[in-house]
CSV table of C-alpha atoms in Angstrom, one decimal:
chain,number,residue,atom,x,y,z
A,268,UNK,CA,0.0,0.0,0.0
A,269,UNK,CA,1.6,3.5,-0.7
A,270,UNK,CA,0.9,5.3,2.3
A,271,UNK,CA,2.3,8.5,1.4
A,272,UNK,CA,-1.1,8.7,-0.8
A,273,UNK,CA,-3.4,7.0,1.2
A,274,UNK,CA,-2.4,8.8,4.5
A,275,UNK,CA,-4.7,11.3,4.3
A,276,UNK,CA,-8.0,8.5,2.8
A,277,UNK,CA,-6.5,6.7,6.5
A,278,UNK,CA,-6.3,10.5,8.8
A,279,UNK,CA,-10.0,9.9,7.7
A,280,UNK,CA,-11.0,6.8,8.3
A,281,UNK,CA,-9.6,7.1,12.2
A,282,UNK,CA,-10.8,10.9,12.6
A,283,UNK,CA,-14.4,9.3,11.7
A,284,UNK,CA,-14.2,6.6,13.8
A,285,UNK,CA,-12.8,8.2,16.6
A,286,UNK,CA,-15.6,10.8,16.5
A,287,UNK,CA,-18.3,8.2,16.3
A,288,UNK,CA,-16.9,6.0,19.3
A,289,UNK,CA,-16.8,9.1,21.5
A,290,UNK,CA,-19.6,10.2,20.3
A,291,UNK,CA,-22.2,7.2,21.7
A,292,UNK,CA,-19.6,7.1,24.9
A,293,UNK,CA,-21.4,9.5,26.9
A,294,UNK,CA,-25.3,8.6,25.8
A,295,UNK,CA,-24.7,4.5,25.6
A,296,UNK,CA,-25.3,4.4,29.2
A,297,UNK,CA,-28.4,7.0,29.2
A,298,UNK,CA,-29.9,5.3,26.3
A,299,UNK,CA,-29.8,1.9,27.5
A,300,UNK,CA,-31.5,2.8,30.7
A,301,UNK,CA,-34.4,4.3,29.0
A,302,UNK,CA,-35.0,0.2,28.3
A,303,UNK,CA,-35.7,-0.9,31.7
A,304,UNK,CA,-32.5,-3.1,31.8
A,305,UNK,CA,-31.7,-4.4,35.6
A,306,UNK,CA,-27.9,-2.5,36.9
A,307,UNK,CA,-26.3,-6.1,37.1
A,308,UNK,CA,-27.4,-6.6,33.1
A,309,UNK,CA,-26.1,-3.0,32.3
A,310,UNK,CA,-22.8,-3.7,33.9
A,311,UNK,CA,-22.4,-6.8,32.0
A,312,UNK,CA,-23.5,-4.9,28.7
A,313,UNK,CA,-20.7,-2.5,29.5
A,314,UNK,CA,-17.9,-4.9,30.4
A,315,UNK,CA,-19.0,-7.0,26.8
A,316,UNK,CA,-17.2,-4.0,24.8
A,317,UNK,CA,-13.6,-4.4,26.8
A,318,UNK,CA,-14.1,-8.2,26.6
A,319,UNK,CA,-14.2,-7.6,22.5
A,320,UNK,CA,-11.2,-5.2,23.2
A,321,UNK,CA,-9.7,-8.1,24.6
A,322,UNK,CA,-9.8,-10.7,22.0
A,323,UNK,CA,-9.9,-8.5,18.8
A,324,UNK,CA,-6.3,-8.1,18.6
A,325,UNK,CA,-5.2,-11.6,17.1
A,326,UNK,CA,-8.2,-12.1,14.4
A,327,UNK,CA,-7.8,-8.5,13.4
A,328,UNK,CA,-3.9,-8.8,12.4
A,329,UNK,CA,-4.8,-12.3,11.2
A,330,UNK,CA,-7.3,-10.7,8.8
A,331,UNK,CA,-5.1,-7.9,8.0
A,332,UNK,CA,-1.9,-10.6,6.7
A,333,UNK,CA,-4.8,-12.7,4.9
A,334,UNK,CA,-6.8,-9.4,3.2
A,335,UNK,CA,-4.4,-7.1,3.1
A,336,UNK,CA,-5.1,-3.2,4.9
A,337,UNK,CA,-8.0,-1.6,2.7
A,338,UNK,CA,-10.4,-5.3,2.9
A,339,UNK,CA,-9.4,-5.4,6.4
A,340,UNK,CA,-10.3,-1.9,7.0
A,341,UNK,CA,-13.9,-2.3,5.7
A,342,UNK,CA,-14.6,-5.0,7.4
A,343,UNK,CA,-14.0,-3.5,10.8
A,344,UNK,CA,-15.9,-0.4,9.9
A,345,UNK,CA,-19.1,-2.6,8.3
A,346,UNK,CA,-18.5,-4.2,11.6
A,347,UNK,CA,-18.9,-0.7,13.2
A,348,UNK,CA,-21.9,0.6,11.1
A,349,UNK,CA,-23.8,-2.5,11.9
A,350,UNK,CA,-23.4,-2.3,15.8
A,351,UNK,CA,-23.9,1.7,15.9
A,352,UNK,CA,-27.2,0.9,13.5
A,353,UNK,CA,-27.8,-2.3,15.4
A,354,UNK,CA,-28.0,0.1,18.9
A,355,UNK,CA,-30.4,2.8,17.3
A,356,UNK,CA,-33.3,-0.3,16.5
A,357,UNK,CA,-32.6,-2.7,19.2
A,358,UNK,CA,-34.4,-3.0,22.3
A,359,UNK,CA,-33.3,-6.5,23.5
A,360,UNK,CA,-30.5,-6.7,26.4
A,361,UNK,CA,-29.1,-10.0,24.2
A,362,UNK,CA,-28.4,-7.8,21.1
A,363,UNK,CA,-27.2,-5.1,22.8
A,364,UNK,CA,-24.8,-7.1,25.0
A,365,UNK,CA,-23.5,-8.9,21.2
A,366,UNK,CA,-23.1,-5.7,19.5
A,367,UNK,CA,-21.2,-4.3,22.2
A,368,UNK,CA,-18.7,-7.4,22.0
A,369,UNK,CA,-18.4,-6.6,18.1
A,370,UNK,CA,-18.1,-3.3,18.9
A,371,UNK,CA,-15.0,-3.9,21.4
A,372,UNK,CA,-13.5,-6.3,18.6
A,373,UNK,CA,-14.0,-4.0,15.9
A,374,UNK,CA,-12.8,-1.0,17.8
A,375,UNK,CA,-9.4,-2.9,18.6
A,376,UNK,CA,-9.2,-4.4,15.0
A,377,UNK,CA,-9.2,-1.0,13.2
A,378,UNK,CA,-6.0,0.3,15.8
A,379,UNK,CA,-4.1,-3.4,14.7
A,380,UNK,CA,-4.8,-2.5,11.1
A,381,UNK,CA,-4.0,1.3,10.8
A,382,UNK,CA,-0.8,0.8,13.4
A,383,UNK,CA,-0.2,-2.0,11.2
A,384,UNK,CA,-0.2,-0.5,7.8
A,385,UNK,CA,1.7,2.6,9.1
A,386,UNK,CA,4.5,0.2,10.3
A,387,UNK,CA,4.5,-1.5,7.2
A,388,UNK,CA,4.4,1.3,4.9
A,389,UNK,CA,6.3,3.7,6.5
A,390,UNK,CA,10.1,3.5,7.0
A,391,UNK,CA,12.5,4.8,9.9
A,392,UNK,CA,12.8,8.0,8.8
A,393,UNK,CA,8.8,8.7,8.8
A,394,UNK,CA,6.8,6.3,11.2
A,395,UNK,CA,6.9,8.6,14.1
A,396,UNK,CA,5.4,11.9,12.0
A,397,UNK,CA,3.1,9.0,10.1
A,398,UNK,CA,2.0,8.0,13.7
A,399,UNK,CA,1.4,11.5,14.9
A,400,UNK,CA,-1.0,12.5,11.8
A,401,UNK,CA,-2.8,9.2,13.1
A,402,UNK,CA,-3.2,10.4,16.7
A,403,UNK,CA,-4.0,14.1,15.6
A,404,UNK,CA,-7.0,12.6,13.9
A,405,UNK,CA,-7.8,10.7,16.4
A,406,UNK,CA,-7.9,13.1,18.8
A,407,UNK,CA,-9.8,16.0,16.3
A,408,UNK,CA,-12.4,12.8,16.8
A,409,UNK,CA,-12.3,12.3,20.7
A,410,UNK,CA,-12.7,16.3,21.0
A,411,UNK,CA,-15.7,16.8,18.6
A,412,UNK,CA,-17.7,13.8,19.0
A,413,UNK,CA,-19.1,14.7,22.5
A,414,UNK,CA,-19.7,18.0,21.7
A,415,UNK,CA,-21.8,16.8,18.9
A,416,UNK,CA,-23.5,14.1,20.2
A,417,UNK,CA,-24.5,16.4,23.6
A,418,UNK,CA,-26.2,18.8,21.2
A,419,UNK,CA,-28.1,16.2,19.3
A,420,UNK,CA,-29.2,14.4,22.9
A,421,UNK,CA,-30.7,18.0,23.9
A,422,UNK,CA,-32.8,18.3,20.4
A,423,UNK,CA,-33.3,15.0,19.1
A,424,UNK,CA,-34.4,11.2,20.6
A,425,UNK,CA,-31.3,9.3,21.8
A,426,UNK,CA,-31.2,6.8,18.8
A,427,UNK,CA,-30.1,9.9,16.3
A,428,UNK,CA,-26.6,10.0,16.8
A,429,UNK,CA,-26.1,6.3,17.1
A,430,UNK,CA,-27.8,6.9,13.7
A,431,UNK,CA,-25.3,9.6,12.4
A,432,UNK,CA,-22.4,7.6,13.7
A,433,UNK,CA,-23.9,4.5,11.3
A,434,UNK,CA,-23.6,7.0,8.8
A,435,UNK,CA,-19.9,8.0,9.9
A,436,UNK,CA,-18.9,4.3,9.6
A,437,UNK,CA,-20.6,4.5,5.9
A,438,UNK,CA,-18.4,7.3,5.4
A,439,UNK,CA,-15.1,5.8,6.3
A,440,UNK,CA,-16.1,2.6,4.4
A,441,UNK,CA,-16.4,4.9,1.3
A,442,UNK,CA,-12.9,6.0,2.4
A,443,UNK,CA,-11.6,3.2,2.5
A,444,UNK,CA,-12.5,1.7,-0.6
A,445,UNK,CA,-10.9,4.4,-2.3
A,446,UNK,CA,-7.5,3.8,-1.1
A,447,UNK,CA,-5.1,2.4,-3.4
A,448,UNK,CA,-2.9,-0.6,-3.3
A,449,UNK,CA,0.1,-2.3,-4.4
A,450,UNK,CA,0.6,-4.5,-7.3
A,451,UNK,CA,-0.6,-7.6,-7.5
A,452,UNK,CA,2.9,-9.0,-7.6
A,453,UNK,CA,4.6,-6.8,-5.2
A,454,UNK,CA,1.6,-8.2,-2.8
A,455,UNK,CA,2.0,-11.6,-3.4
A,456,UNK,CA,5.4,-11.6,-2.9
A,457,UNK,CA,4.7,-10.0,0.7
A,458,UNK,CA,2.4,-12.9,1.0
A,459,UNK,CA,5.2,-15.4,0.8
A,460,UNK,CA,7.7,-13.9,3.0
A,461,UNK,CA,4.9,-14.4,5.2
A,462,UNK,CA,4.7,-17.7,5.1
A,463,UNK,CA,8.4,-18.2,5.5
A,464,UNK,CA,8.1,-16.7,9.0
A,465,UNK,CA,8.4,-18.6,12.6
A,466,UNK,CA,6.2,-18.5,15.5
A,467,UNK,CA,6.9,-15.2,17.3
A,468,UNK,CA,6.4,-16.8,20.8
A,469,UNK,CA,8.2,-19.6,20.6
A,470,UNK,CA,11.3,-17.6,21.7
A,471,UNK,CA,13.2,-18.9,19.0
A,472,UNK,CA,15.9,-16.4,17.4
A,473,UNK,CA,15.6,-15.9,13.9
A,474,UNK,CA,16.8,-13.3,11.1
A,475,UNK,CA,13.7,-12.2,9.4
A,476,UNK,CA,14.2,-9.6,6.5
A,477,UNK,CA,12.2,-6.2,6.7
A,478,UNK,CA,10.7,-6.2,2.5
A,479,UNK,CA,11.1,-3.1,1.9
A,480,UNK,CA,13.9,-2.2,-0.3
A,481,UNK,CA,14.1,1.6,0.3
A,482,UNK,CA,14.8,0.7,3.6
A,483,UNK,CA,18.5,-0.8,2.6
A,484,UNK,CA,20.7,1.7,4.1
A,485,UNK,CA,22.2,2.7,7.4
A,486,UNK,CA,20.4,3.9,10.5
A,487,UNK,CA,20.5,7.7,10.9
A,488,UNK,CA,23.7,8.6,12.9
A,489,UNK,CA,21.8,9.8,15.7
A,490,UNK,CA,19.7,7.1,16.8
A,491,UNK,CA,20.3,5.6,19.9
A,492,UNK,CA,17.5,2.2,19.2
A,493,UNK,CA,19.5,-0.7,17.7
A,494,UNK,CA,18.1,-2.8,15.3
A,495,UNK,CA,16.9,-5.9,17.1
A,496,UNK,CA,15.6,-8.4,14.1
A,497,UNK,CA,16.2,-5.9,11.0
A,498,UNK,CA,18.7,-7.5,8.7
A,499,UNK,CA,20.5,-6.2,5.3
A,500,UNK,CA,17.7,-6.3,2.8
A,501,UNK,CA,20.1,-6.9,0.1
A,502,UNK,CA,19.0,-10.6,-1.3
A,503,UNK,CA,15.0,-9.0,-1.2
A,504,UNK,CA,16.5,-5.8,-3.0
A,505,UNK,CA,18.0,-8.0,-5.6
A,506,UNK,CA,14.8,-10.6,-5.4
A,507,UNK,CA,12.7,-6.9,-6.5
A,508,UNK,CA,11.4,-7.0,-9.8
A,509,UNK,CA,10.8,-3.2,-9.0
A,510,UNK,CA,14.4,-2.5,-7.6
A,511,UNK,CA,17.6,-1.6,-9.2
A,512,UNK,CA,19.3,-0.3,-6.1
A,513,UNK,CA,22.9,-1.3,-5.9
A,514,UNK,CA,24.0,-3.3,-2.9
A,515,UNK,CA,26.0,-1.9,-0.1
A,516,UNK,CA,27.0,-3.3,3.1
A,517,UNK,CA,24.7,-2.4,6.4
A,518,UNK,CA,25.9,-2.1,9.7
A,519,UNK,CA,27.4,-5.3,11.8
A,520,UNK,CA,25.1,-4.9,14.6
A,521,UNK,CA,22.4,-4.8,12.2
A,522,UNK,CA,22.9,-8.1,10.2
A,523,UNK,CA,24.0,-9.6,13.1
A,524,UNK,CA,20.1,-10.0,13.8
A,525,UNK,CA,18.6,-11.1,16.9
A,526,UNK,CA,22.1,-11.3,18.4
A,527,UNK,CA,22.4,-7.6,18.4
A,528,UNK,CA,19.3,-7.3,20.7
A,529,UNK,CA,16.2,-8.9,22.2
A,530,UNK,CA,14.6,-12.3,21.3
A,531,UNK,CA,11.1,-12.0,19.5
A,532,UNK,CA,9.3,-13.6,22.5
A,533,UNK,CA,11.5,-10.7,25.0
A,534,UNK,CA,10.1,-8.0,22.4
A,535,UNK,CA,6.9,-9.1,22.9
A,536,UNK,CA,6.7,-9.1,27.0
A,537,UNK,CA,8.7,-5.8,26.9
A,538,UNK,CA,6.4,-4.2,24.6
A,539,UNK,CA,3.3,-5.5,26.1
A,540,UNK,CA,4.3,-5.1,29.3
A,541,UNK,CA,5.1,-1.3,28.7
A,542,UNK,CA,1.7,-0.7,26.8
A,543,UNK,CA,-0.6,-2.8,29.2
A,544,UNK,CA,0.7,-0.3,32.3
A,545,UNK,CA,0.1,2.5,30.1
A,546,UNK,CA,-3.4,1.5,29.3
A,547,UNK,CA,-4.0,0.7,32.8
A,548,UNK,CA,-2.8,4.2,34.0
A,549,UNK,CA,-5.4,5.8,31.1
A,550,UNK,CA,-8.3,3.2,32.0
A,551,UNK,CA,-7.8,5.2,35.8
A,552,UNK,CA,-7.5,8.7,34.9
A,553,UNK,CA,-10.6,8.0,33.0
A,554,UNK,CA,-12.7,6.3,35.2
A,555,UNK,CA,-12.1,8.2,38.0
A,556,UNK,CA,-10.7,11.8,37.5
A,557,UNK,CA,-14.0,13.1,37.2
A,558,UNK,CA,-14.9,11.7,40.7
A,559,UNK,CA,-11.8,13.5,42.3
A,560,UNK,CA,-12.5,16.3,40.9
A,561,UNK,CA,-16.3,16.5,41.9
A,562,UNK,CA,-15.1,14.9,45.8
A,563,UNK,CA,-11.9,17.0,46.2
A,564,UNK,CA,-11.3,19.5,44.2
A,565,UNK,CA,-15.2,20.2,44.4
A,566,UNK,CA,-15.1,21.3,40.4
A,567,UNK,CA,-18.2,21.4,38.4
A,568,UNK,CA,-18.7,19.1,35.5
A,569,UNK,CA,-18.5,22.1,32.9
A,570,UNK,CA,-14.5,22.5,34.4
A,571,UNK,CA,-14.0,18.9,34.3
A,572,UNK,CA,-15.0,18.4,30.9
A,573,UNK,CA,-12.9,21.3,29.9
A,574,UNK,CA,-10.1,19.8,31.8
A,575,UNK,CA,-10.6,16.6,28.8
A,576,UNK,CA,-11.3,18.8,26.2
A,577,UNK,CA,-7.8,21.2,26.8
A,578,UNK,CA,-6.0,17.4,27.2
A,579,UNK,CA,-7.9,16.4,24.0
A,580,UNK,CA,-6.9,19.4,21.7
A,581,UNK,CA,-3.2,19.1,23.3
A,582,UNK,CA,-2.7,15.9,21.9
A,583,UNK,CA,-4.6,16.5,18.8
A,584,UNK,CA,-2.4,19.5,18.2
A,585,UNK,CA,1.2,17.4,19.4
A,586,UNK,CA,1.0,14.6,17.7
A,587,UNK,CA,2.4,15.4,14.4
A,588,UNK,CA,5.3,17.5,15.9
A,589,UNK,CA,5.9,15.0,18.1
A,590,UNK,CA,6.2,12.4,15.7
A,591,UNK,CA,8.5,14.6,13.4
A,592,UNK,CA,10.6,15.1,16.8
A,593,UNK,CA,10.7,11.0,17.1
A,594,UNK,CA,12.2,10.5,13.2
A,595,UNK,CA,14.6,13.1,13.7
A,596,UNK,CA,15.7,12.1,17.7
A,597,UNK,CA,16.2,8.4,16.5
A,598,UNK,CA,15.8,7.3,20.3
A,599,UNK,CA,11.9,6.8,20.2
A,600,UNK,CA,12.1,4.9,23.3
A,601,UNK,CA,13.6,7.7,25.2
A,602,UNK,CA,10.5,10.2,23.8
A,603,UNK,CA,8.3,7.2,25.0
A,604,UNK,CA,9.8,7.7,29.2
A,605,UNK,CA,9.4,11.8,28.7
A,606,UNK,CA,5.9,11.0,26.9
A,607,UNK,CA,5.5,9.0,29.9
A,608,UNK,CA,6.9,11.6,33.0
A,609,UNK,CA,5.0,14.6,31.5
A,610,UNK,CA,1.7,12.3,32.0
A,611,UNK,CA,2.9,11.5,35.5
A,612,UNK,CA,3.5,15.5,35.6
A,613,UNK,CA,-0.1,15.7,34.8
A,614,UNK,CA,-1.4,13.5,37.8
A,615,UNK,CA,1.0,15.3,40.0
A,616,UNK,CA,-0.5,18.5,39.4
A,617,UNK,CA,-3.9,18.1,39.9
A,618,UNK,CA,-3.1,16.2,43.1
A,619,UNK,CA,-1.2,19.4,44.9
A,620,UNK,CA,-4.1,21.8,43.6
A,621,UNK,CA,-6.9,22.6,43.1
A,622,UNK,CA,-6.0,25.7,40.8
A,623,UNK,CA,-8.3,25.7,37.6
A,624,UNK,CA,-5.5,27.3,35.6
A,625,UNK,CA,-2.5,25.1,37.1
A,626,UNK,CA,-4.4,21.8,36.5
A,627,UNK,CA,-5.6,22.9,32.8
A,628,UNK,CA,-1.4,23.6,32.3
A,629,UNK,CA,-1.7,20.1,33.9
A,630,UNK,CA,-3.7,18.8,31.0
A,631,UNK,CA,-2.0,20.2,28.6
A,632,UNK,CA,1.2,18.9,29.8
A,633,UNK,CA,-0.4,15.4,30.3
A,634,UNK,CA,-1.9,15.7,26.6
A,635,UNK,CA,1.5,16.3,24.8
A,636,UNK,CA,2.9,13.1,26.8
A,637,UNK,CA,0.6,11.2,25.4
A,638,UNK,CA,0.9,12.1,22.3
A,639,UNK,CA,5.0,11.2,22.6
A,640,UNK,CA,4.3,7.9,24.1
A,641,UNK,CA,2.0,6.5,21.3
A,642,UNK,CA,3.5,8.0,18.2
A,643,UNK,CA,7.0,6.8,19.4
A,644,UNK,CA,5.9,3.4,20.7
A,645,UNK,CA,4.0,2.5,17.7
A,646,UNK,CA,6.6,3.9,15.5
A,647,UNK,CA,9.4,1.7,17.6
A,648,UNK,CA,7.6,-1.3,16.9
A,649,UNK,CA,7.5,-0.9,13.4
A,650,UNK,CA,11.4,-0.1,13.4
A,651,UNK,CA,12.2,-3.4,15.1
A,652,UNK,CA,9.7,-6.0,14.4
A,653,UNK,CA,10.1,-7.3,10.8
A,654,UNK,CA,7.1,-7.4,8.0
A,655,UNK,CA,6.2,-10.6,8.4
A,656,UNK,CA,5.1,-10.5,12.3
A,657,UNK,CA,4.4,-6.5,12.7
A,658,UNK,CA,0.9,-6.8,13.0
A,659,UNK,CA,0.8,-10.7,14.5
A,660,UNK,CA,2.8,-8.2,17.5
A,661,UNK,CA,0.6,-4.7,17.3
A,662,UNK,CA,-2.4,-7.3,17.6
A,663,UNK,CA,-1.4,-9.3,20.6
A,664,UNK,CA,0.3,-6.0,22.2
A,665,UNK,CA,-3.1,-4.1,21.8
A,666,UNK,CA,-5.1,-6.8,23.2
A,667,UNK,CA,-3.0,-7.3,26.1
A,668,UNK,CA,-3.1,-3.9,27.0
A,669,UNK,CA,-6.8,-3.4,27.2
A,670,UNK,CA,-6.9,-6.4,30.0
A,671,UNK,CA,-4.9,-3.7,32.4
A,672,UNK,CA,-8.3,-1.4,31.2
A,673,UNK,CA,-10.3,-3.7,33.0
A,674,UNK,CA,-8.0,-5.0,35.8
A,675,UNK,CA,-6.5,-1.3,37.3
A,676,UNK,CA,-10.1,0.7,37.3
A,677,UNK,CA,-11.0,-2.8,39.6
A,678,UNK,CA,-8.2,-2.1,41.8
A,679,UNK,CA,-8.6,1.2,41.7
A,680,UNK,CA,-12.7,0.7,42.8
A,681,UNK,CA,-11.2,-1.1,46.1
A,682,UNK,CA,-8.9,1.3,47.0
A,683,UNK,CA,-12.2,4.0,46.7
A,684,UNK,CA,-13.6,1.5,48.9
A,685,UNK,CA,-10.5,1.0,51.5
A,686,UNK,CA,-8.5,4.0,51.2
A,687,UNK,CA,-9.4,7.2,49.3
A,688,UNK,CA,-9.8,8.7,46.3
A,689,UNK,CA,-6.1,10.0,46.4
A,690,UNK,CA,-4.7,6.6,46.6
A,691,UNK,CA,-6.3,5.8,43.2
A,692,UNK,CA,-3.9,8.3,41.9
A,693,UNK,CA,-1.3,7.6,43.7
A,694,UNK,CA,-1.9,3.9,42.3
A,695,UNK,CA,-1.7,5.9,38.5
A,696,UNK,CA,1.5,7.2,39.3
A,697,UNK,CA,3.0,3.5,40.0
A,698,UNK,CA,1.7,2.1,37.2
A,699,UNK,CA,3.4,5.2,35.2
A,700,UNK,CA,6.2,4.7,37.2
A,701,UNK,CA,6.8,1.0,36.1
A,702,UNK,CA,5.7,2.0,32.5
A,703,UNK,CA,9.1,4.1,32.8
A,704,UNK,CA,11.3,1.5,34.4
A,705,UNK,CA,10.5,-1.5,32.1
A,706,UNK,CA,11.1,0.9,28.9
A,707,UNK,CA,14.4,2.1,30.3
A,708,UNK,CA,15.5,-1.3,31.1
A,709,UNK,CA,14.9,-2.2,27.3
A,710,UNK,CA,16.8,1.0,25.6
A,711,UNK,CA,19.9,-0.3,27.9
A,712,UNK,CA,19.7,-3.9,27.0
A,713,UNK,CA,19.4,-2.2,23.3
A,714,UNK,CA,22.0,0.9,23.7
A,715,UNK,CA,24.6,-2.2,25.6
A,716,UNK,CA,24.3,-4.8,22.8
A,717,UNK,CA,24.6,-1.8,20.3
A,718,UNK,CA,28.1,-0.8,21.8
């Protein structure tokens, strides 16, 4: 697929997406209740849509190695428009409880395809600013959708915007069908290297060319990750009917493979250790800043939703510099820890005042780190992890991480119950704090085997 054309078809497709998701977020629980349903069967309609999140992961990037990007994508936004049109008819707590399951698989499947396609598209030298265009649109979607939906929920039935977020997904179908993609041959070829590749968890070390032939030259100068799998790309340069680049000889700690660096199976504990703390640390500030704000800060809800919406446009705004900042820097796990301290900046903030300006420099703060933590990590992971198990990885890595959003706000509900509210935080900034460790223990084992 050429993303250089079809990043803006893609900025799309997620911006619509986005939008819709958060646009239902606020009203699924209002609408639901005008049903009659029991608390117990509401809670168990909710927790449905992590449980998809769960296990959408794995048969997204299966579906994305056996279609290929654009016939995945369509299927997890068909997927989409038949849940959100599924929500505006239904009345029946068994439907509602299996569209929210689809709803949770396809809303994982579309971040395994996109990450996916931007780590096999992209290259080194652009994955980070690829990856920030992806979570500006994003966030341009979390920051309108609300707003929208609230104004339709004060002039129209509840079942309308579930209706104009069926006609979103519609939308980024359309999108989607107008991207373009690679030759046929250039495709199957992909398809056969694919074939050729072990099992990522069977821990077994392996030299697994990256396909692209662009990519056959040295590693900028200035960046501090090493290389962990990526070997010379020579013999698939050569294989290229498309290629005539001439050879030339990579770096020894690159073609040295797997010994330069971290096993597949270590990759895949680091990474989804990292990203499951970070998840759990969001899946908290979520669920219970609001509460702290309203118990001990004694804020309004019009301040606290600002509080979101000044995090929301901070990371819609960050993203692309901070993923231009992550090509250039090199060291995208480094970005990843500051991405990571500036949210635990954020926390701190808000729990030494009560200051509406201090805590909205709080959010913005907060916002720009998480913008640097996702462009980089994503961008990382496409740097290290070779074609042929990219999004095999992004798919198991996602799905991991959205077990720690149903685990930590469960933890977190028993230390409401024990302790206080300010102990939930204080919880958030461990789980930050860990986030931080595990990825600096990585960059050494990579910046140690590098010299």
């Amino acid at each position: 697929m050429d993303i250089r054309r079809n990043l803006p078809l893609l900025m799309i497709i997620c911006f619509l997406s986005q939008m819709g998701g958060f646009m239902i977020l606020p009203l699924f629980p209002l609408f639901i209740e005008e049903f009659g349903l029991s608390g117990w069967m509401m809670g168990v309609i909710f927790a449905l849509f992590y449980v998809g999140k769960v296990i959408g992961g794995v048969p997204a990037a299966a579906l994305y190695r056996k279609l290929g990007g654009q016939r995945a994508l369509i299927v997890m936004l068909l997927i989409l428009a038949v849940c959100m049109g599924g929500f505006a008819v239904s009345s029946a707590a068994l439907l509602f409880g299996l569209l929210r399951l689809l709803q949770g698989l396809a809303s994982t499947g579309l971040t395994v395809i996109v990450r996916s396609i931007i780590g096999d598209g992209g290259n080194i030298d652009n994955r980070g600013l690829y990856n920030g265009y992806i979570s500006s649109s994003e966030g341009g979607g979390m920051v309108l959708g609300p707003v929208i939906s609230g104004w339709l929920a004060l002039h129209w039935p509840l079942s309308v915007p579930f209706l104009l977020v069926t006609l979103c997904c519609l939308i980024a179908m359309g999108t989607a069908m107008g991207m373009k993609t690679r030759p046929e041959s250039e495709q199957m070829f992909k398809s056969d290297e694919r074939e050729q590749m072990p099992d990522l968890d069977s821990g077994a070390e392996s030299d697994i060319p990256i396909n692209h032939a662009h990519e056959n030259k040295r590693l900028p100068s200035a960046s501090n990750d090493t290389a962990i799998n990526d070997i010379t790309v020579d013999d698939i340069a050569a294989a290229s009917p498309t290629s005539a680049a001439p050879k030339s000889s990579a770096p020894a700690h690159i073609i040295a493979g797997t010994s330069a660096g971290l096993t597949p199976r270590h990759q895949l504990i680091g990474y989804g250790t990292v990203h499951f703390l970070e998840m759990s640390a969001y899946a908290v500030f979520l669920t219970y800043f609001a509460l702290y704000a309203a118990h001990i800060m004694h804020w309004d809800p019009f301040a606290t939703s600002l509080a979101f919406t000044v995090a929301g446009i901070s990371t819609l705004a960050a993203a692309p510099v901070a993923g231009y900042l992550s090509d250039r820097m090199g060291d995208r796990l480094l970005l990843c820890m500051l991405g990571m301290l500036m949210i635990g900046i954020e926390v701190v903030v808000f729990l030494s005042t009560a200051s509406y300006a201090w805590v909205y420099v709080g959010m913005l703060i907060g916002g720009v780190g998480g913008a640097c933590y996702m462009d980089s990590f994503f961008a990382h992971i496409g740097d290290h992890i070779p074609d042929a198990g990219r999004s095999e990885v992004i798919g198991k890595i996602v799905s991991a991480a959205e077990i720690g959003s149903i685990v930590s706000p469960l933890i977190a509900a028993l230390l409401v119950e024990y302790v206080s509210l300010y102990a939930v935080f204080v919880f958030n900034l461990v789980l930050i704090a860990a986030a931080i460790a595990v990825q600096a223990v990585m960059r050494s084992r990579y910046r140690s085997k590098q010299g």
